[in-house]
Short mmCIF file of C-alpha atoms and ligand atoms in Angstrom, two decimals:
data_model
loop_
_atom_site.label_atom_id
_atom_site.label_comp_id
_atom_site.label_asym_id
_atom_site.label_seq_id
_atom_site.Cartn_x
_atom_site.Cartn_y
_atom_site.Cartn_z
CA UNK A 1 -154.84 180.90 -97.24
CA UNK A 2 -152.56 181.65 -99.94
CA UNK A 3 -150.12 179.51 -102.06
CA UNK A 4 -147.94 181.23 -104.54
CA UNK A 5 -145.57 178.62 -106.40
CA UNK A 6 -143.66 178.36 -108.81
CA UNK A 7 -143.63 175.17 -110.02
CA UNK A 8 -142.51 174.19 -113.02
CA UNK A 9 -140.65 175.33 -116.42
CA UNK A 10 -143.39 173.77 -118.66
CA UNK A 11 -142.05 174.03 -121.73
CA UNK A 12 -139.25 176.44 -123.16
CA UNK A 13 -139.56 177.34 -126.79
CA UNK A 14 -136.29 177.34 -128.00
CA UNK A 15 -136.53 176.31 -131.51
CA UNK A 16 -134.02 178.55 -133.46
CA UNK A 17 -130.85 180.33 -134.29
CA UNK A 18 -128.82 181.56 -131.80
CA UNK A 19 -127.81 185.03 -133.09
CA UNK A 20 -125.07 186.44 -130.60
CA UNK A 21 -123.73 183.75 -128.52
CA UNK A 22 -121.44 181.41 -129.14
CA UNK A 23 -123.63 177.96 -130.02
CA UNK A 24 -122.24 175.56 -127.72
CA UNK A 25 -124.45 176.73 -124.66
CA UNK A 26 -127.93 175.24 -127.06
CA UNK A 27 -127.49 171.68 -125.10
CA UNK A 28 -128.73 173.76 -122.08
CA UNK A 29 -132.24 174.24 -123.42
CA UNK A 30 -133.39 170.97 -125.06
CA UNK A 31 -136.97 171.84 -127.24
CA UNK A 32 -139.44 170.12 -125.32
CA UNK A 33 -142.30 168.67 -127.42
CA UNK A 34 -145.33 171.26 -127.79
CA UNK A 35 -148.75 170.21 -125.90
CA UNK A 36 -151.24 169.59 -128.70
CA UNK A 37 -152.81 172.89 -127.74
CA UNK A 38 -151.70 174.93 -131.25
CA UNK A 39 -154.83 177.39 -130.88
CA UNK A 40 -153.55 178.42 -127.49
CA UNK A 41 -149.92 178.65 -128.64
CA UNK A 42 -150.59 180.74 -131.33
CA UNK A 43 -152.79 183.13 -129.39
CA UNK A 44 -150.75 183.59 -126.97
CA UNK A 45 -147.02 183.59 -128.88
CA UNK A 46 -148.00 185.02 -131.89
CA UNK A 47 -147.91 182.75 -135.25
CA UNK A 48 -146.36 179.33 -134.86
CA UNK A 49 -144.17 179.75 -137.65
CA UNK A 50 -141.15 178.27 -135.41
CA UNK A 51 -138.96 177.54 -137.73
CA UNK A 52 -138.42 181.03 -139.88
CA UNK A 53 -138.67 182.67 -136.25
CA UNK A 54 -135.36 183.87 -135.18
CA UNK A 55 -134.45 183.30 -132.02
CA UNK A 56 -132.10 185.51 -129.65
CA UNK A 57 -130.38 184.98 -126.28
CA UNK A 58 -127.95 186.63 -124.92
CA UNK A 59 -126.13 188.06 -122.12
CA UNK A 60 -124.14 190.68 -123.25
CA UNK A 61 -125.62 194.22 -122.62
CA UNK A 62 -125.18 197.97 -123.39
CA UNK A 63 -126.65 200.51 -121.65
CA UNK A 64 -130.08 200.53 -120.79
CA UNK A 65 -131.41 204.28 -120.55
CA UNK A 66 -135.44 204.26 -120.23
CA UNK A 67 -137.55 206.87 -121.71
CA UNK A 68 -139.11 209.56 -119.70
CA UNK A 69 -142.13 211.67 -119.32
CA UNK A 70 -142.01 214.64 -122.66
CA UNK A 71 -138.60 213.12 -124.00
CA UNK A 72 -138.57 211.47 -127.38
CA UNK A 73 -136.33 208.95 -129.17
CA UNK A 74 -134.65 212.42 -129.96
CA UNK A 75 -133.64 213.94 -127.02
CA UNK A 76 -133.19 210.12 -125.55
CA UNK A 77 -130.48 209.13 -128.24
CA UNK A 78 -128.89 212.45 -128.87
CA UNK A 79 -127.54 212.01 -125.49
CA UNK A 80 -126.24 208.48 -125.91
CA UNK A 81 -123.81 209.77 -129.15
CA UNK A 82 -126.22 209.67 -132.29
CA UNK A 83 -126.97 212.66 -134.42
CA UNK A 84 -129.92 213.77 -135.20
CA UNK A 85 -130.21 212.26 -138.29
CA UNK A 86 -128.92 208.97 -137.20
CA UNK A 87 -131.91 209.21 -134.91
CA UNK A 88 -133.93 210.55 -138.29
CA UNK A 89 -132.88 207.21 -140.35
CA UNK A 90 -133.25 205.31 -137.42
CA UNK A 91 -137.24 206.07 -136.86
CA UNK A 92 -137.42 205.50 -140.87
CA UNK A 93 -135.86 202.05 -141.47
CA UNK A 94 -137.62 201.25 -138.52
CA UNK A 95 -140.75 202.00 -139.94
CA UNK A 96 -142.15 198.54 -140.62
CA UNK A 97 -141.63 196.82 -137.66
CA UNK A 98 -142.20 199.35 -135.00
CA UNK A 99 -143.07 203.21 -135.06
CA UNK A 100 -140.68 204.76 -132.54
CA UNK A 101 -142.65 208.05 -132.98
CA UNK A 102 -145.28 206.64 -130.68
CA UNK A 103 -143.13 204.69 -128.02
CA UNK A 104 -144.53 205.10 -124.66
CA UNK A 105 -143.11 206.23 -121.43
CA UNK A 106 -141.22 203.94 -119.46
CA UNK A 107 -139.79 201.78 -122.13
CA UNK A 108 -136.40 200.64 -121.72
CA UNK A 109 -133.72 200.74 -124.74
CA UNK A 110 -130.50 199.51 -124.48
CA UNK A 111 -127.90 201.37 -126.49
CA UNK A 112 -124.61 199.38 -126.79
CA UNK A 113 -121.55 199.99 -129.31
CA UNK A 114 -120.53 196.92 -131.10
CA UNK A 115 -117.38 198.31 -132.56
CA UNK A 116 -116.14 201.47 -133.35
CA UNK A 117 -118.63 203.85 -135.53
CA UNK A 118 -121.35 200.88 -134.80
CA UNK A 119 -124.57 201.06 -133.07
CA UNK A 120 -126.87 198.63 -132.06
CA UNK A 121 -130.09 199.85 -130.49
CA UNK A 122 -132.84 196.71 -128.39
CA UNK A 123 -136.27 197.35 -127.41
CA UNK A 124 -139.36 195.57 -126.63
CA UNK A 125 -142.19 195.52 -129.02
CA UNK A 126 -144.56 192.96 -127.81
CA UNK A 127 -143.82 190.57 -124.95
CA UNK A 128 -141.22 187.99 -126.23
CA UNK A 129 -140.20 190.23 -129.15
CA UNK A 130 -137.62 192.28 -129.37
CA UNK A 131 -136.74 195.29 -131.60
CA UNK A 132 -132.85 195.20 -132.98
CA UNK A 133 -131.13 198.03 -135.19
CA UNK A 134 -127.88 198.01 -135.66
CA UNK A 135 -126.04 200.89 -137.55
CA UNK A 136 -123.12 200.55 -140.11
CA UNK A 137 -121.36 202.65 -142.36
CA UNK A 138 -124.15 204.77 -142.82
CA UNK A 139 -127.24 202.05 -142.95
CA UNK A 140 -129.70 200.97 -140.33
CA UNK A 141 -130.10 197.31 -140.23
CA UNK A 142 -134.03 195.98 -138.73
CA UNK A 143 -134.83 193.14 -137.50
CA UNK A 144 -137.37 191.43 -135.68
CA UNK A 145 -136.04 188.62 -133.19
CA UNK A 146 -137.84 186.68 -130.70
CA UNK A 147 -135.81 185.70 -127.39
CA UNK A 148 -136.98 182.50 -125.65
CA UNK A 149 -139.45 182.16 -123.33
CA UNK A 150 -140.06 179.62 -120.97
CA UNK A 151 -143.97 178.60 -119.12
CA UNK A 152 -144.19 178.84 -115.51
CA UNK A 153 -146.64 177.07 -113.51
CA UNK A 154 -148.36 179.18 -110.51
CA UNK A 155 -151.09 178.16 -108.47
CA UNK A 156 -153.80 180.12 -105.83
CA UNK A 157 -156.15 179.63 -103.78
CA UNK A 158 -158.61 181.89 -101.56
CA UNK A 159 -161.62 181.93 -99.97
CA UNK A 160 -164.01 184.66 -100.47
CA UNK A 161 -164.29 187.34 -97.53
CA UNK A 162 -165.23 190.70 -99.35
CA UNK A 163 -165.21 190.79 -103.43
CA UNK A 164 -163.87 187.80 -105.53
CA UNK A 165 -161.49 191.12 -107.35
CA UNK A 166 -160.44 192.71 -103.84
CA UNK A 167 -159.60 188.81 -102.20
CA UNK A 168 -158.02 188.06 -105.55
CA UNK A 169 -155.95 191.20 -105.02
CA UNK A 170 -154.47 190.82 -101.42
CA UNK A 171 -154.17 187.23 -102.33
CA UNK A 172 -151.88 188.15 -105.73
CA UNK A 173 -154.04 186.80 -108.23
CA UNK A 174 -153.20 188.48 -111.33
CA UNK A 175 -156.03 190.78 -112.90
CA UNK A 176 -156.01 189.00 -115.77
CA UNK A 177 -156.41 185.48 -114.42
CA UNK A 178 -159.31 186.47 -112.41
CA UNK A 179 -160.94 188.19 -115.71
CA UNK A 180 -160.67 185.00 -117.56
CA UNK A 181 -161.86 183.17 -114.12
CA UNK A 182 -165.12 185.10 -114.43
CA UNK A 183 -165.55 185.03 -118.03
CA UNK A 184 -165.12 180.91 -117.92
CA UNK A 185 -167.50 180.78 -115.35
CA UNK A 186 -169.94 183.67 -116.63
CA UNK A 187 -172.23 180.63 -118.23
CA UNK A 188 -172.71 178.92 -114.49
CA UNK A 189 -172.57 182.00 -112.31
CA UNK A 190 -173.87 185.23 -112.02
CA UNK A 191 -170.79 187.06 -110.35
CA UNK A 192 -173.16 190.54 -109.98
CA UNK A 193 -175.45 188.61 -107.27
CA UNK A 194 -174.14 184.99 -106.36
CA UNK A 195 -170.86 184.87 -104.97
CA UNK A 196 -171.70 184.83 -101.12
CA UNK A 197 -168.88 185.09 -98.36
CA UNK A 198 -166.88 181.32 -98.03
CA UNK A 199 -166.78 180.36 -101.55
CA UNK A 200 -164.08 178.85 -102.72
CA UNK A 201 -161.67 179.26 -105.54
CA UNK A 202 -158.19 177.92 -106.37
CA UNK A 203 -157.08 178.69 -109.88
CA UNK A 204 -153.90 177.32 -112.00
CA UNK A 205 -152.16 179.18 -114.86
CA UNK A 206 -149.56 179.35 -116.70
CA UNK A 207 -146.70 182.94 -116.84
CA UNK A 208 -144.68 183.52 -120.35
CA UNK A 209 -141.00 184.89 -118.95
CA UNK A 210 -138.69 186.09 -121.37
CA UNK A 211 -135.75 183.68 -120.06
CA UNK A 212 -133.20 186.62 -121.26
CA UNK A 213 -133.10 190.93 -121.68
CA UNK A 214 -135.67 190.61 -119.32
CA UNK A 215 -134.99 194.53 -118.09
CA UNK A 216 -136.04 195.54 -121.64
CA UNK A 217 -139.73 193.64 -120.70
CA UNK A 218 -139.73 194.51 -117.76
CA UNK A 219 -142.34 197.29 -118.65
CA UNK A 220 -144.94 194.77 -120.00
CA UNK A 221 -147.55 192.40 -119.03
CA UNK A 222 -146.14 188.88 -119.01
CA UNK A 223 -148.78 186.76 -121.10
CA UNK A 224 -151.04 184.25 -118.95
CA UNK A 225 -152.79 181.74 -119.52
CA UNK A 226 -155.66 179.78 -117.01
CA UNK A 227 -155.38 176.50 -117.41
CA UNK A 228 -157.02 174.63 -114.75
CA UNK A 229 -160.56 176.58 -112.18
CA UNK A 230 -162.17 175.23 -109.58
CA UNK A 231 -165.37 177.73 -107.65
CA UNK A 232 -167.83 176.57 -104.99
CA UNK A 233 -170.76 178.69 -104.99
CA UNK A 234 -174.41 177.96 -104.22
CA UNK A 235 -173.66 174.22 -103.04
CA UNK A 236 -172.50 173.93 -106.32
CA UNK A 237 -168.65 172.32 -107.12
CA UNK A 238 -167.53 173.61 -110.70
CA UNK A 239 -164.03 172.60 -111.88
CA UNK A 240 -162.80 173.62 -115.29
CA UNK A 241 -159.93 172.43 -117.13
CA UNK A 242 -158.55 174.01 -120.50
CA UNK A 243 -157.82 172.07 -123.33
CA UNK A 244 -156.99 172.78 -127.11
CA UNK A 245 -158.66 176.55 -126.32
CA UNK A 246 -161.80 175.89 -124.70
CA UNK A 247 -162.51 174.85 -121.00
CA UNK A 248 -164.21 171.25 -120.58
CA UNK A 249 -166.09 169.52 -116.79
CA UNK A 250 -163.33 166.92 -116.01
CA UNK A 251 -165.67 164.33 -117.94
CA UNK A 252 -165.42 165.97 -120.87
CA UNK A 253 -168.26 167.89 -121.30
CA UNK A 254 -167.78 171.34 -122.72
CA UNK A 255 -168.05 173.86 -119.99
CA UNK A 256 -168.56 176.46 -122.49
CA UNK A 257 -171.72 177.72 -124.76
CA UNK A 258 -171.12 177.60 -128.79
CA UNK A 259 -169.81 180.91 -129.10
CA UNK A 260 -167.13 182.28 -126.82
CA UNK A 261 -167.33 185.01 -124.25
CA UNK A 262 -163.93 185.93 -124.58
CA UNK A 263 -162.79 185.63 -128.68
CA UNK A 264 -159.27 186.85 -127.50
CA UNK A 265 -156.52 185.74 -124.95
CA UNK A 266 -154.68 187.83 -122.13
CA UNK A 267 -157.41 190.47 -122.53
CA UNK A 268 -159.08 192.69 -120.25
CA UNK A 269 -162.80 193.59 -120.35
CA UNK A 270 -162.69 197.32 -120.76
CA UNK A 271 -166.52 197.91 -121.26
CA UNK A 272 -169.86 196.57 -120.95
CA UNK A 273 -172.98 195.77 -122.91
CA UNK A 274 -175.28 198.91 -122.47
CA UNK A 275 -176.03 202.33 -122.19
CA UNK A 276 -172.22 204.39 -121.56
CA UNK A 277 -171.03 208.08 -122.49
CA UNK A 278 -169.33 207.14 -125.78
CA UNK A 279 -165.39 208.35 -125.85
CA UNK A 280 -165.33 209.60 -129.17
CA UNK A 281 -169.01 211.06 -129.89
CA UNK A 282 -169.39 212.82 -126.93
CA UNK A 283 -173.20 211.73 -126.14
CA UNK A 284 -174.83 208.50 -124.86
CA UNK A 285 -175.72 205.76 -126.98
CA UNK A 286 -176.10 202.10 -126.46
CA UNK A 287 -172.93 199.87 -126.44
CA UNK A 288 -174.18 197.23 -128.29
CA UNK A 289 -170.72 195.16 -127.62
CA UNK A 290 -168.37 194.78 -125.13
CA UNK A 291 -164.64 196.12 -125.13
CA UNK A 292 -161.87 194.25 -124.52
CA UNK A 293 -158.33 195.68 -124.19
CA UNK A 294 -155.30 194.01 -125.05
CA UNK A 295 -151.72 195.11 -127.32
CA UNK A 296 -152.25 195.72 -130.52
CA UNK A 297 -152.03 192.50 -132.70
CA UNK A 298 -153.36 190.40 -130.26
CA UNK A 299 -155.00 187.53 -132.20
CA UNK A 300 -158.52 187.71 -132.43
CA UNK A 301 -160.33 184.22 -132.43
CA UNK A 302 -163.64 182.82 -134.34
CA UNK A 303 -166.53 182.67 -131.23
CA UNK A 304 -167.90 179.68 -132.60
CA UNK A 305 -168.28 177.32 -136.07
CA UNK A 306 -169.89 179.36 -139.32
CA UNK A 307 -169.15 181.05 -142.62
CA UNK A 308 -167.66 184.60 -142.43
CA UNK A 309 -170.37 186.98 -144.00
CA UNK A 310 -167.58 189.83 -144.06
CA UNK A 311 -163.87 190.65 -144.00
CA UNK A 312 -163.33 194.32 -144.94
CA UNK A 313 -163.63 197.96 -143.81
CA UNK A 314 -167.02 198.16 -142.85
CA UNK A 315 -168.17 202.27 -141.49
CA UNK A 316 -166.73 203.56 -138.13
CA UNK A 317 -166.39 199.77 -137.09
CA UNK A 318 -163.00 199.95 -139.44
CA UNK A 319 -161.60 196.66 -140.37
CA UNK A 320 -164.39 194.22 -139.33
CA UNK A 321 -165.36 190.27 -139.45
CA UNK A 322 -168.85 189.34 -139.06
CA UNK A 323 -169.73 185.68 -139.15
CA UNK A 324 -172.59 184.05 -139.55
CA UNK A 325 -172.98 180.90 -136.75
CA UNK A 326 -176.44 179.73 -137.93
CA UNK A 327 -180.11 179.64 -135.72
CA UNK A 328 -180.02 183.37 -136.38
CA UNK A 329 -176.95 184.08 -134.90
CA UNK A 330 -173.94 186.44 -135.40
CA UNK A 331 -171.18 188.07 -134.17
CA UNK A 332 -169.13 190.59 -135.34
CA UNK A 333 -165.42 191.95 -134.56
CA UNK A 334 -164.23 195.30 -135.04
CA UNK A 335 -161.68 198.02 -135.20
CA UNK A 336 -159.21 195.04 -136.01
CA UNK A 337 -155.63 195.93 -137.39
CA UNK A 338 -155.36 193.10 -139.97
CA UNK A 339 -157.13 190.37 -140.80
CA UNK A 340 -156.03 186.72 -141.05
CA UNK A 341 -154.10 186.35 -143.99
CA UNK A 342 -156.58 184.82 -147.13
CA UNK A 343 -159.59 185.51 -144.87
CA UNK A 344 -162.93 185.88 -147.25
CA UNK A 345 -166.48 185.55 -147.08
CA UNK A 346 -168.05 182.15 -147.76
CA UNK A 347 -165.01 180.76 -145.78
CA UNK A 348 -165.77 177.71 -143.11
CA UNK A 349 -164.21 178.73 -139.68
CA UNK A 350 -164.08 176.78 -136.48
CA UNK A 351 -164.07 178.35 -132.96
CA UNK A 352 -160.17 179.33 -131.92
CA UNK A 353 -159.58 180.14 -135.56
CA UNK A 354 -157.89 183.04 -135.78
CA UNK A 355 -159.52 185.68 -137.65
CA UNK A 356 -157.73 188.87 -137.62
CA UNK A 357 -155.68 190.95 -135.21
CA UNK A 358 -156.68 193.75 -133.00
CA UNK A 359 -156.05 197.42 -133.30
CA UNK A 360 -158.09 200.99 -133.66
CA UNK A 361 -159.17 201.29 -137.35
CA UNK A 362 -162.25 202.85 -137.69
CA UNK A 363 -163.97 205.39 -135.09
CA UNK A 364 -161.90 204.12 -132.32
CA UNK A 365 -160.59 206.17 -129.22
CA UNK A 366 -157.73 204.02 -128.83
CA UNK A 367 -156.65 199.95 -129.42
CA UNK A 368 -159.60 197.44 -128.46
CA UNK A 369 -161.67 194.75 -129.97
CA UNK A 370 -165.39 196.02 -129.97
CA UNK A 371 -167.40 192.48 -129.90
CA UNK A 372 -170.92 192.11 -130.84
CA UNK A 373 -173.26 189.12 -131.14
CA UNK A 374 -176.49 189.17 -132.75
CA UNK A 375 -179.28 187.41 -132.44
CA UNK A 376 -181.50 187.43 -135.15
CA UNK A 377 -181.13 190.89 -135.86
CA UNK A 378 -180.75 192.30 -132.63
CA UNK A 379 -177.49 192.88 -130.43
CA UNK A 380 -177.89 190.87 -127.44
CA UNK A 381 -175.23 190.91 -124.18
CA UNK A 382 -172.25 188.27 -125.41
CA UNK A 383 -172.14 187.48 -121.51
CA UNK A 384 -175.58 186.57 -121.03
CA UNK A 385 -175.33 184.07 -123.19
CA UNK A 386 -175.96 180.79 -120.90
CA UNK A 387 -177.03 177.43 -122.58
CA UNK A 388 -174.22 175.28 -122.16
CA UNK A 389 -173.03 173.48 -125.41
CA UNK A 390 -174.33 169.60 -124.81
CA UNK A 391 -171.10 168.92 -126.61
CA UNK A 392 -168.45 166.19 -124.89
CA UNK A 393 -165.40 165.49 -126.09
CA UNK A 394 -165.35 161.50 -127.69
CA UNK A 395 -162.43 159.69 -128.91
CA UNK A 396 -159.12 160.17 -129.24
CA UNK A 397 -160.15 164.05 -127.96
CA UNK A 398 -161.30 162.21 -124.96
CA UNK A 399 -158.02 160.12 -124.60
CA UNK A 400 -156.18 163.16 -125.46
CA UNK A 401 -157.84 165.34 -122.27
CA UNK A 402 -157.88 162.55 -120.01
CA UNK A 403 -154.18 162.40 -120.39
CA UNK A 404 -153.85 165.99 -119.75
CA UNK A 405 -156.24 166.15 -116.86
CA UNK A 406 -154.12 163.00 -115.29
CA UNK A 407 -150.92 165.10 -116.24
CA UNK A 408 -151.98 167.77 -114.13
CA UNK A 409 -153.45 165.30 -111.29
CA UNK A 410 -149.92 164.11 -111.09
CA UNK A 411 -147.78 167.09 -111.01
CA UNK A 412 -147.18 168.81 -108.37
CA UNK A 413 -149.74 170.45 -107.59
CA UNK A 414 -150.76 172.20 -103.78
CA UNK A 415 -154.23 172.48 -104.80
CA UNK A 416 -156.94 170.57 -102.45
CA UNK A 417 -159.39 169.61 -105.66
CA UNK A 418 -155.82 168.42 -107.48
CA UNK A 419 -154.60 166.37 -105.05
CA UNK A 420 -153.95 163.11 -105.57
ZN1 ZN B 501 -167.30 198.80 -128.21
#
């Protein structure tokens, strides 16, 4: 059995300035009041700075040509009207926002003429983001804009016949939702021998859509984010809500250990803990981390409480953060882009601060976060790490997640464990 719905439009972060169209349509998208989940926002939206962001809707489109196997923003734009050294000023002004010498195939650009002797080039840098150039009277204007998004709800369920990843597959289960299914549930069950034939699982997350230009995203990964878990296995009944970045038992306990499995969202595990045929060296050595892909700038996220030990270019590990969590325990983050502006040893961090952003500095065959935890002194596998936290949630924390949980008991929602 298989439910696929769309539910409902969450939330719709509309907070800004509309650029291009005519004001007066603004009444249609009323800002909704943000859940109190800022860690999760930011991860997955970038930097909550809502009110410098500017925001962009609109309609009106040029052409939108998409850029094919051995062309480059060259060939692609010389035959849309611009010179060569249009195209030339173009990739320089561009510069600090995006580097159009390394776009990848299949990206869409739309090329539109705004007046006469004007250009205006649109393209997608990250999900929600959007590219704008606009040339007059000899000058590139840049900008960065961000067009609204809105949160869909979806909901699944299967039971288990082959593989959780092939049933997950035929059932439309996005990759990445079952990746963070398995890494939530990585401290309860072993997903290498346990999962048996029958057992259950109905998962609830929530889609980012770009509620405008969506042809120009329509090459990227729409951001998700699991909210709500449920998985029989072994007699056992696990259900796993999210709140404020971390996922909590429905009484409050923390279903989680003190450092996180997963110190990114909307990423995919690329490569184990172990022995592997290393990319860049050529020979075997141990992989004393594990890999996780995801774009570029994707915030990267404290794994538990400590004091950062380092912050800086550290050997072929490139920009790196290493904190220090106590008991003889560490972890360490590299190959990151940039790191979290004012970031310094000695400073405190909680877990879901944001630390730095990912990207390939250092001896790095292409953009991942290499993760490593230590334990005193010695690498150990971040996913074997099982001892659930004996922390609970007390207070107004409490108040605050019963009155999500109750939320999403109310809504809704097709699932059997939800149901009213
Ligand atoms: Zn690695």
């Amino acid at each position: 059995m298989n439910i696929r719905l769309i539910l409902t439009v969450l939330l719709v972060t509309i907070i800004g300035v509309w650029l291009l169209d005519s004001p007066t349509q603004n009444t249609a998208l009323v800002p909704q009041p943000l859940t109190p989940f800022s860690a999760e926002l930011e991860a997955d939206h970038g930097e909550l700075s809502g009110l410098e962001r500017r925001y962009i809707r609109s309609s009106r489109t040029g052409r939108i040509v998409k850029l094919q196997n051995g062309q480059n923003l060259t060939t692609l734009l010389g035959g849309q009207g611009l010179s060569q050294r249009q195209v030339a000023l173009l990739a320089m002004s561009a510069e600090p926002i995006i580097d159009l010498g390394q776009l990848q195939t299949g990206v869409n650009i739309e090329i539109s003429h705004p007046k006469p002797g004007q250009h205006r080039i649109r393209l997608a840098r990250e999900y929600g983001e959007l590219v704008q150039a606009t040339y007059v009277e000899g000058d590139w204007h840049v900008e960065l804009l961000h067009v609204p998004t809105e949160q869909l709800a979806e909901e699944h369920d299967l039971v288990i016949h082959n593989s959780l990843y092939q049933d997950a597959e035929h059932n439309g289960i996005p990759n990445g939702v079952i990746n963070s299914s398995v890494m939530a549930l990585s401290h309860f069950v072993d997903f290498q021998r346990q999962v048996q034939p029958g057992d259950l699982m109905e998962v609830r997350f929530e889609r980012t859509e770009v509620t405008s230009f969506k042809s120009l995203f329509s090459h990227l990964q729409n951001p998700l984010l699991l909210t709500y878990l449920r998985f029989t296995n072994s007699g056992e009944d696990y259900r796993l809500v999210r709140y404020k970045g971390a996922f909590y038992f429905p009484d409050g306990r923390l279903a989680q250990s003190f450092l996180l499995k997963t110190p990114l969202n909307g990423a995919r595990l690329s490569s184990y803990y172990g022995n592997r045929h290393h990319p860049v060296l050529g020979y075997d050595r141990m992989h004393k981390g594990i890999d996780f892909s995801a774009p570029i700038g994707t915030p990267i996220m404290a794994a538990g409480r400590g004091v950062v030990k380092r912050a800086n270019r550290y050997g072929s590990f490139g920009n790196a953060v290493v904190i220090d969590h106590g008991d003889g325990y560490e972890t360490l983050y590299a190959h990151l882009n940039d790191f979290a502006d004012d970031l310094k040893p000695g400073n405190h961090v909680k877990q879901g601060d944001v630390i730095g952003y990912l990207g390939k500095t250092g001896l790095s065959a292409g953009r991942h976060l290499h993760y490593e935890v230590h334990h005193n002194g010695r690498a150990i596998n971040p996913l074997d790490i099982k001892a659930p936290a004996q922390a609970r949630l007390q207070g107004a924390a409490l108040e605050g997640f019963k009155q999500q949980l109750a939320q999403l008991k109310s809504a809704d929602s097709q699932l059997a464990s939800l149901a009213p």
